[in-house]
C-alpha positions in Angstrom: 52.1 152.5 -18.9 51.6 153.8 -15.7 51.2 150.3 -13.7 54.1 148.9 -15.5 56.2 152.3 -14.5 55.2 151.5 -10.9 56.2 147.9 -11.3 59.6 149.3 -12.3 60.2 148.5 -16.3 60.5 151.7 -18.0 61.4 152.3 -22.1 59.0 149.7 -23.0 56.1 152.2 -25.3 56.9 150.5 -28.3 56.4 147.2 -27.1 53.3 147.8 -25.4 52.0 149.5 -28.3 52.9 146.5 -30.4 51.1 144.2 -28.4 48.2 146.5 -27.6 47.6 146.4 -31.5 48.2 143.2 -32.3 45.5 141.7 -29.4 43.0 144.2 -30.8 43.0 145.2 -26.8 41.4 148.5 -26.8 38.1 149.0 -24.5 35.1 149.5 -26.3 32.7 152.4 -25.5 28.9 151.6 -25.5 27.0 154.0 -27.1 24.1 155.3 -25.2 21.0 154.6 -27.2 17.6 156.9 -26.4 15.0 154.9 -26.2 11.0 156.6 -26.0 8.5 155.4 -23.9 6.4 154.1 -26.7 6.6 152.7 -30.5 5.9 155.3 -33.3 2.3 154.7 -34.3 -0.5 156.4 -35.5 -3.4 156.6 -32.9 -6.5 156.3 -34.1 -8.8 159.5 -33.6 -10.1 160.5 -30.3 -13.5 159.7 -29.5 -13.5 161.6 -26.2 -12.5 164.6 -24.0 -9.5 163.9 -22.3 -8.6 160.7 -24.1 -5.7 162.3 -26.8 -4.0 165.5 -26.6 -1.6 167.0 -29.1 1.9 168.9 -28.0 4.3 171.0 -30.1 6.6 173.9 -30.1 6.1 177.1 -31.8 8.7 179.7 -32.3 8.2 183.4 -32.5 10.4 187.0 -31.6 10.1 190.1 -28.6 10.6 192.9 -29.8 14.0 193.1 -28.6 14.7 190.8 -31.7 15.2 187.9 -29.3 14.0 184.2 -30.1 11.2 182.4 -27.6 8.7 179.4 -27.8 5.7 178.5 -26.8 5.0 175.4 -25.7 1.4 174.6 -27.2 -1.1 171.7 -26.2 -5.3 171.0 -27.2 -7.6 168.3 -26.6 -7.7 166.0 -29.4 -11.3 165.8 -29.6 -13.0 169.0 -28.3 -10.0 171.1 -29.6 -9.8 172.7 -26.2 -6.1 174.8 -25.6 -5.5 174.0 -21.7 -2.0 176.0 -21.3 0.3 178.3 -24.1 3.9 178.7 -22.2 6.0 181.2 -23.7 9.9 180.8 -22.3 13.5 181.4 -23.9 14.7 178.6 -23.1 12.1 175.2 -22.5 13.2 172.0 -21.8 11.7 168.8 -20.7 11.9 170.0 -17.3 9.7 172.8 -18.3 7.5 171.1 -20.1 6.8 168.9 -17.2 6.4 171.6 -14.9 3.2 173.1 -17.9 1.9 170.0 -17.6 1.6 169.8 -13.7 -0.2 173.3 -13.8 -2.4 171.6 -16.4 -2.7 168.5 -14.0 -4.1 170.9 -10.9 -7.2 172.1 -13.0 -8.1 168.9 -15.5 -7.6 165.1 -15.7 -4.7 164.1 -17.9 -5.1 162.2 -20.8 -4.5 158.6 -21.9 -1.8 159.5 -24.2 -0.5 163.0 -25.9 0.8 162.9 -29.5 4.2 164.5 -29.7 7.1 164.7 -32.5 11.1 163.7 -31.6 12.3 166.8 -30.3 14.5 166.4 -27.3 12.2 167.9 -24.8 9.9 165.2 -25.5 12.0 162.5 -26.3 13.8 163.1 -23.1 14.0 161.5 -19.5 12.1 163.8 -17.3 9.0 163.7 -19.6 9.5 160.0 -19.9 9.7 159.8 -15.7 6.6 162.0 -15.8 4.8 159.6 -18.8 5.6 156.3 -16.4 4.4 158.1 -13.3 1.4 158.9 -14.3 0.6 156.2 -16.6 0.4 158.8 -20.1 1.4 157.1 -23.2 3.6 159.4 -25.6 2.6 158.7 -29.0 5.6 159.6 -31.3 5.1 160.6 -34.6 7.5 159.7 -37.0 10.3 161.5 -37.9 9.7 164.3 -40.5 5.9 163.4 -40.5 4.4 166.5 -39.0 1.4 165.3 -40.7 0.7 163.0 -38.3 0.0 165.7 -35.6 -2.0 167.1 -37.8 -4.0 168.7 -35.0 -1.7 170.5 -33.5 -0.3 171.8 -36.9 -3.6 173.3 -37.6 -3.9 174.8 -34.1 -0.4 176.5 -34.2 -1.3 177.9 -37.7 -4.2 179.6 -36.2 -2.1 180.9 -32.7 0.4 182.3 -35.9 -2.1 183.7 -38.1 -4.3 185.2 -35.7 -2.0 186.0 -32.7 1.7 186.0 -32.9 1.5 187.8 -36.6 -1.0 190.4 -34.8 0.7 191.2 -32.0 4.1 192.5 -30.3 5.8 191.2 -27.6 7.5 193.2 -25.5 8.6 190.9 -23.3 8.1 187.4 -21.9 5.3 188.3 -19.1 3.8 190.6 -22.1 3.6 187.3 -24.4 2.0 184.9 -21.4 -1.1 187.6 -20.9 -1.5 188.3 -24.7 -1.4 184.9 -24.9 -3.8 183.5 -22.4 -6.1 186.4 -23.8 -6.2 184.6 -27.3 -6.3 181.0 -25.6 -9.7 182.2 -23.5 -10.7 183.7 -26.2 -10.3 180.3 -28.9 -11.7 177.6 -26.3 -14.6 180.3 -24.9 -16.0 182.8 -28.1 -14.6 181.5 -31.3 -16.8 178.7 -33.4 -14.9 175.8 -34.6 -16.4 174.5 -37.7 -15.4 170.9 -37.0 -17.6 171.4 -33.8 -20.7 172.3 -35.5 -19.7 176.2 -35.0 -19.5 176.2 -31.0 -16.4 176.9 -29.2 -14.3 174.5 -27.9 -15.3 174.8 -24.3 -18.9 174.4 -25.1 -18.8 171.4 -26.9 -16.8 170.1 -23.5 -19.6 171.0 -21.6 -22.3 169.1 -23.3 -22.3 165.0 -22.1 -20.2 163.2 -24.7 -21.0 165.6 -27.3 -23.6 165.0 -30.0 -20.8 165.5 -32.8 -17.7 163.6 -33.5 -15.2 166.0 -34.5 -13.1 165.9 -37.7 -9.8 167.2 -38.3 
């Protein structure tokens, strides 16, 4: 309407409107579709350090009555926990920034299992995926199971830390949990690894003991 105002024919909305229906002219709007790096699958288990880890979310309260999470990650296969992150508000950014720290101190993995969440489903962990040449391993949706590792992990973290303890704060929650995360890869047995802690069974070449979920 406004070019034909500015070619000078005014009063003409109905028939415009007529013709506009009748030609079916109206622009169509492509709808962005999200695409992840990598097809849904199940991996088969990890037979090394360092070749699968496992990344979730896990949700907990400060004391102030205020919702945080804690981004949570292990080793696949020796069940090491390299990093707990505790923040209000994580997003893929964030989670890429974990994983950098994770990066200065330890190689990176081949792949790391994750669920659909928008964090990890996004473009700056995708970017991140690419650049370092990590496949994501999606689970499907509403198949937790499939991360089975890391649902086992975070049920330990709730039942031994975050149902123990109060946080006071955010910085309160990052010590108290980097005490618990030294304390599971350094002094607690793990059954599935023959009763030594996670960062022993590292330390020995290969392992003598394939771990079981």
């Amino acid at each position: 309407m406004v070019l034909l105002r500015s070619e000078g024919i005014n009063n003409c909305h109905n028939a415009v409107y007529r013709i506009y229906r009748e030609e079916n002219l109206g622009v169509k709007r492509r709808k962005r579709r999200k695409r992840a790096a990598n097809l849904r699958t199940t991996p088969e288990p990890a037979q090394r350090a360092n070749q699968r880890w496992s990344m979730d979310f896990v949700t907990d309260r400060l004391e102030t009555g205020r919702t945080f999470r804690i981004l949570t990650l292990i080793d696949q296969y020796t069940r090491e926990c390299p990093i707990l992150e505790p923040g209000v508000s994580l997003t893929g950014r964030h989670v890429v920034e974990s994983l950098e720290r994770v990066r200065a101190v330890r190689p990176l993995p081949e792949s790391i299992t994750v669920d659909n969440g928008g964090e990890f489903a996004g473009r700056a962990l995708d970017a991140w995926a690419y650049l370092h040449q990590l496949k994501l391993d999606f689970i499907r949706p509403g198949k937790p199971v499939e991360n089975g590792f890391i649902e086992s992990f975070n049920g330990k973290l709730r039942d031994e830390c975050l149902n123990s303890e109060v946080f006071l704060s955010i910085a309160d929650a990052r010590e108290k949990l980097e005490h618990w995360r030294h304390d599971h890869n350094h002094l607690r047995p793990h059954s599935s690894l023959a009763n030594r802690p996670p960062a022993e069974f590292a330390s020995e070449p290969c392992g003598n003991q394939n771990p079981t979920a």
